[in-house]
Tab-separated table of C-alpha atoms and ligand atoms in Angstrom:
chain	number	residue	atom	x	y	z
X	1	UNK	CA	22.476	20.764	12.852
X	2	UNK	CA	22.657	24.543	11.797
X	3	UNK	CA	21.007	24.839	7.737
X	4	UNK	CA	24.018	27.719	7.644
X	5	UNK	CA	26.137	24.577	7.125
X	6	UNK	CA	24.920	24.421	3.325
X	7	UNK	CA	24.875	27.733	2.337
X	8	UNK	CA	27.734	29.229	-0.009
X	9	UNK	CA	28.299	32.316	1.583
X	10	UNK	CA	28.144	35.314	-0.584
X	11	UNK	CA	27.232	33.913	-3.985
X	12	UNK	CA	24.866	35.912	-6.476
X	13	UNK	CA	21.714	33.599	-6.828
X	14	UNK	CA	20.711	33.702	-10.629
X	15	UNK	CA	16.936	33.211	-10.079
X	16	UNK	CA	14.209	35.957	-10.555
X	17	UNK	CA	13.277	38.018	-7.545
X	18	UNK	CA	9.733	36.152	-6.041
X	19	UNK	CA	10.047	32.945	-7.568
X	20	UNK	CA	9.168	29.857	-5.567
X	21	UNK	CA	12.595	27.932	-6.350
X	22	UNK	CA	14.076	30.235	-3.297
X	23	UNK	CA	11.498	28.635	-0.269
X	24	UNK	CA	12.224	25.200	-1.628
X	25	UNK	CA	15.765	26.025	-1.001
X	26	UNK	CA	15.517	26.766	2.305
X	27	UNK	CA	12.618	24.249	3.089
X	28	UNK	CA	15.314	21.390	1.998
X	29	UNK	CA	18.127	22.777	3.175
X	30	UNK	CA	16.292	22.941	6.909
X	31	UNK	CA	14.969	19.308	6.126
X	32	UNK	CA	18.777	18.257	6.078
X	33	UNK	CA	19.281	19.883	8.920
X	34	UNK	CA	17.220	18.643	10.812
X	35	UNK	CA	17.825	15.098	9.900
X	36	UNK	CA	21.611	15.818	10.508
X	37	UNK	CA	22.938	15.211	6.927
X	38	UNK	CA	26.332	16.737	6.852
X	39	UNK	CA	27.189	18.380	3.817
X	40	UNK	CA	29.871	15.345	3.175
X	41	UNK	CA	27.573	13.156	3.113
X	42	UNK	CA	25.101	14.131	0.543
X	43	UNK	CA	25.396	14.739	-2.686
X	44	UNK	CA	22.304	16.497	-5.010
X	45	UNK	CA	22.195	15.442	-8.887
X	46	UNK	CA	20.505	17.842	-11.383
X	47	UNK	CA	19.912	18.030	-14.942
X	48	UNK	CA	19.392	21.833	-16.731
X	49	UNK	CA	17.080	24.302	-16.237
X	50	UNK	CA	16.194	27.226	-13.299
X	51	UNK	CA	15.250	24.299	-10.954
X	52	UNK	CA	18.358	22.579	-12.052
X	53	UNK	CA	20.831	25.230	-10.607
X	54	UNK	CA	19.871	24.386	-7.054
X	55	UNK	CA	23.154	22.933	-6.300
X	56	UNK	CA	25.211	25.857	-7.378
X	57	UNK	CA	23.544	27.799	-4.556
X	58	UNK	CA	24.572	24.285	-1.825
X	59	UNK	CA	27.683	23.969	0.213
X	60	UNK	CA	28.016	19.885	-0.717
X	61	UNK	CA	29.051	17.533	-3.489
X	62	UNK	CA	26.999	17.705	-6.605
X	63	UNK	CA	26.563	16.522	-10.225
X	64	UNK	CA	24.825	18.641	-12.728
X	65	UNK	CA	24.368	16.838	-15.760
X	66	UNK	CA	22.808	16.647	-19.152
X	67	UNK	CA	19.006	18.336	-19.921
X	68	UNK	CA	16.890	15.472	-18.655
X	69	UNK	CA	19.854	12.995	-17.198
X	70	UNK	CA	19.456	13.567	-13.848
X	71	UNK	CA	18.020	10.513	-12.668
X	72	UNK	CA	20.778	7.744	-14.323
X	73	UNK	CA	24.262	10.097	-12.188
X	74	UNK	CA	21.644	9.332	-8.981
X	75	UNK	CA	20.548	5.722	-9.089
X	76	UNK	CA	24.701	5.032	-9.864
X	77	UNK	CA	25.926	7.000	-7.473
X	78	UNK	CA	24.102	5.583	-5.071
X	79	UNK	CA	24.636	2.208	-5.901
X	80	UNK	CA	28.279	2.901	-5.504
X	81	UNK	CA	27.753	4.281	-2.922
X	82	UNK	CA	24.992	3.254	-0.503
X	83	UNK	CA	26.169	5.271	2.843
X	84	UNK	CA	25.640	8.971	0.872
X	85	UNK	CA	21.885	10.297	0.670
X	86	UNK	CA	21.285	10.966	-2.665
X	87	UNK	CA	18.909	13.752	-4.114
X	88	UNK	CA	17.944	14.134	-8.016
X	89	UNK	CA	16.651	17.634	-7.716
X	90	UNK	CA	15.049	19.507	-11.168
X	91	UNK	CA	12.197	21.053	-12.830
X	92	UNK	CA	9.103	19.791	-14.882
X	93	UNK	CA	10.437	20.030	-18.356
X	94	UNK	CA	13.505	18.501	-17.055
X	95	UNK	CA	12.016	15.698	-15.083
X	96	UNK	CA	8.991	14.637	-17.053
X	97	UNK	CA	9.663	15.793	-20.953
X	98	UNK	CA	13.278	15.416	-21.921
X	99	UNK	CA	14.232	13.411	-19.085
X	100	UNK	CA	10.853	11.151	-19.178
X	101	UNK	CA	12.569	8.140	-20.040
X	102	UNK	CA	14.598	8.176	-17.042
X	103	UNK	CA	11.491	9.073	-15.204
X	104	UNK	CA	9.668	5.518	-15.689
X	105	UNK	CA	12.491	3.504	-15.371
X	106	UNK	CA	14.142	4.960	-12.076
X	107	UNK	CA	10.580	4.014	-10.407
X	108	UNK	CA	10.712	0.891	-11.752
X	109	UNK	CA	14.432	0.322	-10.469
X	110	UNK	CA	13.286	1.725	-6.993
X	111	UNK	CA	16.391	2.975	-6.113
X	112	UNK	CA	16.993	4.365	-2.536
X	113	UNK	CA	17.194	8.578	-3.482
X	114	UNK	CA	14.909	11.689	-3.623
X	115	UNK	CA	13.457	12.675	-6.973
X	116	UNK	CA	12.467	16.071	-6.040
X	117	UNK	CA	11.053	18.372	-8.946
X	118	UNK	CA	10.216	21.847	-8.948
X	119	UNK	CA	7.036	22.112	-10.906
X	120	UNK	CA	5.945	25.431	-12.308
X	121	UNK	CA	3.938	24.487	-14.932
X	122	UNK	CA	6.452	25.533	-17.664
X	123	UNK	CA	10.199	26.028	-19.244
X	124	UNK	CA	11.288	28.796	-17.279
X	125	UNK	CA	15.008	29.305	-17.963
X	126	UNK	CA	14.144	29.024	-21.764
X	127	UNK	CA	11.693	31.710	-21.385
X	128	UNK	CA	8.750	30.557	-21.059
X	129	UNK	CA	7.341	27.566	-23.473
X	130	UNK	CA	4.864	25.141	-22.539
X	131	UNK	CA	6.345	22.015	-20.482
X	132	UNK	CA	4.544	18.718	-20.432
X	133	UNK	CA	2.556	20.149	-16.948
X	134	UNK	CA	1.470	23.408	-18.777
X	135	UNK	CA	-2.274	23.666	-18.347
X	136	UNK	CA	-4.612	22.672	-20.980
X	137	UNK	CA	-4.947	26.335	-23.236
X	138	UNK	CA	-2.065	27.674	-21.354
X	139	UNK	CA	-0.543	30.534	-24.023
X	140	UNK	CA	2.804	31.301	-24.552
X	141	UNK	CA	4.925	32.975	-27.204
X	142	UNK	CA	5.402	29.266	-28.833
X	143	UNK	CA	1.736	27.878	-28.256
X	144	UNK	CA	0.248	31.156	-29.437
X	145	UNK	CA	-3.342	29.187	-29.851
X	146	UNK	CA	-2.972	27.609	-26.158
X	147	UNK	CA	-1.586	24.327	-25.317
X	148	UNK	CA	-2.973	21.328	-26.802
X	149	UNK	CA	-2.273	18.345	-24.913
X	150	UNK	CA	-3.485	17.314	-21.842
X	151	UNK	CA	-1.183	17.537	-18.947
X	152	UNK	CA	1.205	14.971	-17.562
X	153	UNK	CA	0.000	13.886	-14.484
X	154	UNK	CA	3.391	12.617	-12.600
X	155	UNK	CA	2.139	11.490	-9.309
X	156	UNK	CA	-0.653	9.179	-10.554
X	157	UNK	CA	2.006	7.982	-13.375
X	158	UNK	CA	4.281	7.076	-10.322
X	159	UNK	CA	1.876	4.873	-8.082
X	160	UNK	CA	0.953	3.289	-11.379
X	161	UNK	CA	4.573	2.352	-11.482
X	162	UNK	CA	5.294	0.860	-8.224
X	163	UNK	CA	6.818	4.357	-6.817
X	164	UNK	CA	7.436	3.299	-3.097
X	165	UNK	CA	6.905	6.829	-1.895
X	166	UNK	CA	5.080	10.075	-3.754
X	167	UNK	CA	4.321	13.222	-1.886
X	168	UNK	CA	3.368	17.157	-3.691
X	169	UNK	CA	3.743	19.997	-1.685
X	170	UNK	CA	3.912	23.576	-2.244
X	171	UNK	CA	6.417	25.900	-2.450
X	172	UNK	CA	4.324	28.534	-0.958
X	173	UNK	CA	4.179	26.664	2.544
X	174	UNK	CA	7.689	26.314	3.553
X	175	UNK	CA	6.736	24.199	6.898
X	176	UNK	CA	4.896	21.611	5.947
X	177	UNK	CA	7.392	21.023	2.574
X	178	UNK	CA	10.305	20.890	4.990
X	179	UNK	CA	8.220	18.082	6.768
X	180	UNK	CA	7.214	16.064	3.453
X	181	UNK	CA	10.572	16.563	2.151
X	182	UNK	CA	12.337	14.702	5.447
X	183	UNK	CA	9.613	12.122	4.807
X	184	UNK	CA	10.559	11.730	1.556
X	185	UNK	CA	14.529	11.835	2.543
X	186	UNK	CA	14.228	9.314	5.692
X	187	UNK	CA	12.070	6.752	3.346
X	188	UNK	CA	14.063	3.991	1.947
X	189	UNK	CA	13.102	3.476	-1.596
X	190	UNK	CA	12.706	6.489	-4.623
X	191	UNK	CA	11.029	8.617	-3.354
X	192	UNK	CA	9.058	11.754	-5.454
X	193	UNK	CA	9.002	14.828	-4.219
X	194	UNK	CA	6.197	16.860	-6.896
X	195	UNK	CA	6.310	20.004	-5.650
X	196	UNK	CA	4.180	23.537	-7.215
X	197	UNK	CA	6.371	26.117	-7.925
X	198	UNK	CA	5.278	29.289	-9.048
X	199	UNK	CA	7.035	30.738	-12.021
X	200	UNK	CA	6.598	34.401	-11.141
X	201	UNK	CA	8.538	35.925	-14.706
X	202	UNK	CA	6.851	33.430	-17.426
X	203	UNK	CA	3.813	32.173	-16.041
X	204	UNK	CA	0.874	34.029	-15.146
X	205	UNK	CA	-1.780	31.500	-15.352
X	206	UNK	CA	-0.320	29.309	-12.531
X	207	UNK	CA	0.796	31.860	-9.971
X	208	UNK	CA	1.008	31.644	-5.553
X	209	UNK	CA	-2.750	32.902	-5.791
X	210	UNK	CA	-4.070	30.465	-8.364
X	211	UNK	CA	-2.195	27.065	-6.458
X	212	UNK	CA	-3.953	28.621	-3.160
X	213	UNK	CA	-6.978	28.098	-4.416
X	214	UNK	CA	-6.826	25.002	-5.823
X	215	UNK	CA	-4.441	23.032	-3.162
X	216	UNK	CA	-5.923	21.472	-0.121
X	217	UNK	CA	-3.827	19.302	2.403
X	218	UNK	CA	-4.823	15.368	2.591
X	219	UNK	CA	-6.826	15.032	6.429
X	220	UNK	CA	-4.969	12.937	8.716
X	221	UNK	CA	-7.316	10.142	8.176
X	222	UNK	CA	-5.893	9.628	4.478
X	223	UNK	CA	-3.864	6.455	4.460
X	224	UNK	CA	-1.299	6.191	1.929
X	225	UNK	CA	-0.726	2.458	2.270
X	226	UNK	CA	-4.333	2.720	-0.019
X	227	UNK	CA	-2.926	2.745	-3.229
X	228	UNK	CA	-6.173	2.620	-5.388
X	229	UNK	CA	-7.825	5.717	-2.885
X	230	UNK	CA	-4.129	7.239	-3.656
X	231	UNK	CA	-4.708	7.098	-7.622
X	232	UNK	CA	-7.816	8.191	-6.985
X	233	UNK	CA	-6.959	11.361	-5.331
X	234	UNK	CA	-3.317	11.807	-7.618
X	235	UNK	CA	-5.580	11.925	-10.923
X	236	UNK	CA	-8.100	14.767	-9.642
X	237	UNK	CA	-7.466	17.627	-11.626
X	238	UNK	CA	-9.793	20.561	-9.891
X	239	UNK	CA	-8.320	20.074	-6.821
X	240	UNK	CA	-4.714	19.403	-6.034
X	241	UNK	CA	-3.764	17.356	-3.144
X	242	UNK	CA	-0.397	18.154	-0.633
X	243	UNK	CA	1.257	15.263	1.468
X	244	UNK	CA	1.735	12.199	1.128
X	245	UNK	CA	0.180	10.634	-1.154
X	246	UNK	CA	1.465	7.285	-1.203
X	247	UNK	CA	4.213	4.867	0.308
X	248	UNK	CA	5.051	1.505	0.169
X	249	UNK	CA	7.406	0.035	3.105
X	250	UNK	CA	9.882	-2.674	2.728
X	251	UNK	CA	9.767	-2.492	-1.127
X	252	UNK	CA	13.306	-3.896	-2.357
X	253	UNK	CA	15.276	-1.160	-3.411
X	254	UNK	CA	17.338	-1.272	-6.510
X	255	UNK	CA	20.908	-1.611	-4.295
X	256	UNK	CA	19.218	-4.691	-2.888
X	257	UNK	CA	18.095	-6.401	-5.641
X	258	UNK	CA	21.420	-6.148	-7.820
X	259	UNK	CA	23.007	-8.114	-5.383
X	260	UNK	CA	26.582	-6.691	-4.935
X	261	UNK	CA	25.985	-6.268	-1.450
X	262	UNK	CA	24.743	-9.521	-0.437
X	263	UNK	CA	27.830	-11.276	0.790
X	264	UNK	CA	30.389	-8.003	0.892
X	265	UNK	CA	29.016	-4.395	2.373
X	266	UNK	CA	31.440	-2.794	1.629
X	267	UNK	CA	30.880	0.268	-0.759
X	268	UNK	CA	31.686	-0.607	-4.266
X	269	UNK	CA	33.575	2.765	-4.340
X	270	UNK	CA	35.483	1.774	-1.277
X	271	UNK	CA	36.801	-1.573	-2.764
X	272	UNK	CA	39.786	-2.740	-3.986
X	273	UNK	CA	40.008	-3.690	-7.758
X	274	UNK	CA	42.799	-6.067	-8.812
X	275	UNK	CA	40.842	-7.012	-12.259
X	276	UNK	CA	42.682	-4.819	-14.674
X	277	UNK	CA	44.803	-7.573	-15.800
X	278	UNK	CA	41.556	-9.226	-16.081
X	279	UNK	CA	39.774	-7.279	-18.167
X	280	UNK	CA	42.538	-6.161	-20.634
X	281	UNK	CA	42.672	-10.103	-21.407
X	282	UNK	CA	38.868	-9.854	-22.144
X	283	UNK	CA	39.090	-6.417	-24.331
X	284	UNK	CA	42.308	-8.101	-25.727
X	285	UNK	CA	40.755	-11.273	-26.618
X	286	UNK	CA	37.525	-9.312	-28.347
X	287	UNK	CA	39.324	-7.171	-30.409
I	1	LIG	C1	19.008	18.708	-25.165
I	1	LIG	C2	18.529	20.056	-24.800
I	1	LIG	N1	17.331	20.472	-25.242
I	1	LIG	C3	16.853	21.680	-24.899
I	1	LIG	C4	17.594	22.508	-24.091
I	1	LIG	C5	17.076	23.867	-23.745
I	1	LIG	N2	16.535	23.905	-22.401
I	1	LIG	C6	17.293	24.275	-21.357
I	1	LIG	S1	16.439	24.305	-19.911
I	1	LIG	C7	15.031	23.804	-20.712
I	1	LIG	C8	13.730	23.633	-20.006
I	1	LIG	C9	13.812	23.690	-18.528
I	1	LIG	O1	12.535	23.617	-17.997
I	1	LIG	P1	12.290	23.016	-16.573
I	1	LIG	O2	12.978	21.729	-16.425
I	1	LIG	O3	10.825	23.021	-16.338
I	1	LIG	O4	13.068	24.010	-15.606
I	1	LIG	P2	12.728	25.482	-15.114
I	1	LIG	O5	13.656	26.360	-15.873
I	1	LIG	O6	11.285	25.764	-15.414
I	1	LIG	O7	13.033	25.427	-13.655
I	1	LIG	C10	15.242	23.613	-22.071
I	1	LIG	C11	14.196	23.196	-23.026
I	1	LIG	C12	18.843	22.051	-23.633
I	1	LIG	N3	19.596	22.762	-22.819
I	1	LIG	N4	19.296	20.832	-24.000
I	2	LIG	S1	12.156	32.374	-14.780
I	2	LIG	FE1	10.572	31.622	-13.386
I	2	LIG	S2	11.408	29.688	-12.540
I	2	LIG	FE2	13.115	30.861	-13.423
I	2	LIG	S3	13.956	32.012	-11.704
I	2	LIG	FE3	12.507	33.358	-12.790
I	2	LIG	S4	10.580	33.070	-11.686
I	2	LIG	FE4	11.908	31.349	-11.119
I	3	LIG	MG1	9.713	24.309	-15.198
């Protein structure tokens, strides 16, 4: 399939010239190409933020919701609606700090969609504060001393949680994200996408130089069925590993488990409803 098929034609893209959010763009939109999801059959989910505006700038059906509430629109949707791939698609403050609630508990649902987050290290769109992946003494106009805290680590939080599928790539390598990313699509399960995005405007600590240095690809001998060796390598913090990192197969997703499908396949969103009398007895008899 042509990736032309998801572009918007002549739109005016709102993010700064240079930033990384532009290759991971492309890298999806060939990813879903070349897994032949037509446009009418996907639908990306975002919350707010720079990340967040990715599917202003795709020709498909979208949902962009609350700061942080990007996770909750997927896993229903989906469960609606089993037969559309379903991406949650934002940044780090999005993802992991307001939204970090969702985070934990979509892993632990294990729904079937692609939790793909653009991490630069900080809050771009709100011009630059510290986000919960900002480097330990990162400064910015709020944390004027440095940041404080320790960083969240989201990949080694993930496998903790039972994720069935964690990858991290880099936004500077559009090849081998496209591949990880079509992994990460074609896996059945949640699936996290972690990938380093350099803020080029409000972060100069963590820029395309700085993740060159410090990112190495896993060797083809890593086996990410190994989920302690996978922990292992998620929590090192002087070097930062790309691929995949771990994967479970077979893990029940969260469509399976809730059991609506079991005796009728049929989309939930395709079936007929002839409860309304139903439930205005029950409402009726509450109130
Ligand atoms: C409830 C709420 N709190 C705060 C904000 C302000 N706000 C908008 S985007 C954002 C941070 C976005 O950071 P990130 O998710 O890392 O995306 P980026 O812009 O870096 O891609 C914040 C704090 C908001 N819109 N709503
Ligand atoms: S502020 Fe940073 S993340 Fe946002 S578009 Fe500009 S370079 Fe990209
Ligand atoms: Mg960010």
């Amino acid at each position: 399939m042509n990736p032309k098929v998801y572009d918007m034609g002549d739109i005016d893209i709102a993010w700064c010239p240079g930033c990384g959010n532009f290759s991971i763009l492309k890298s999806l939109k060939l990813a879903l190409a070349e897994l032949e999801i037509a446009p009418e059959k996907l639908v990306v989910v975002s919350g707010i933020g720079q990340a967040a505006k990715i599917p202003h700038y795709f020709r498909t059906h979208f949902f962009n919701g609350l700061h942080g509430r990007a996770l909750p629109p997927a896993t229903a949707i989906k469960l609606v609606n089993p037969e559309l791939t379903v991406i949650a698609e934002s940044g780090d403050g999005d993802m992991y700090g307001e939204g970090g609630n969702h985070f934990l508990h979509a892993i632990r649902r294990n729904p079937n969609i692609t939790n793909i987050v653009h991490n630069n290290m900080v809050y771009g769109l709100t011009k630059g504060q510290a986000s919960p992946t900002s480097q330990l003494g990162f400064r910015t106009p709020v944390q004027v001393k440095g940041v404080l805290l320790e960083p969240f680590n989201p990949l080694s939080l993930a496998i903790s949680l039972g994720a069935s599928f964690v990858a991290r790539a880099f936004a500077g390598d559009m090849e081998p994200t496209k591949e990880i990313l079509k992994m990460a699509i074609a896996h059945k399960g949640y699936a996290l996408v972690d990938i380093l995005q350099p803020c080029v405007s409000f972060n100069k600590l963590n820029t395309f130089q700085w993740f060159r240095d410090k990112a190495y690809y896993l060797a083809d001998s890593h086996d990410p069925k190994d989920r302690d060796k996978a922990v292992h390598i998620a929590m090192q913090q002087d070097r930062l590993s790309l691929g995949v990192i771990y994967t479970e197969v077979g893990k029940r997703t969260f469509e399976e488990k809730i059991g609506i499908y079991e005796q009728d396949p049929t989309p939930l969103s395709l079936r007929k409803t002839d409860r309304k009398d139903d439930l205005k007895a029950l409402i009726q008899a509450k109130s």
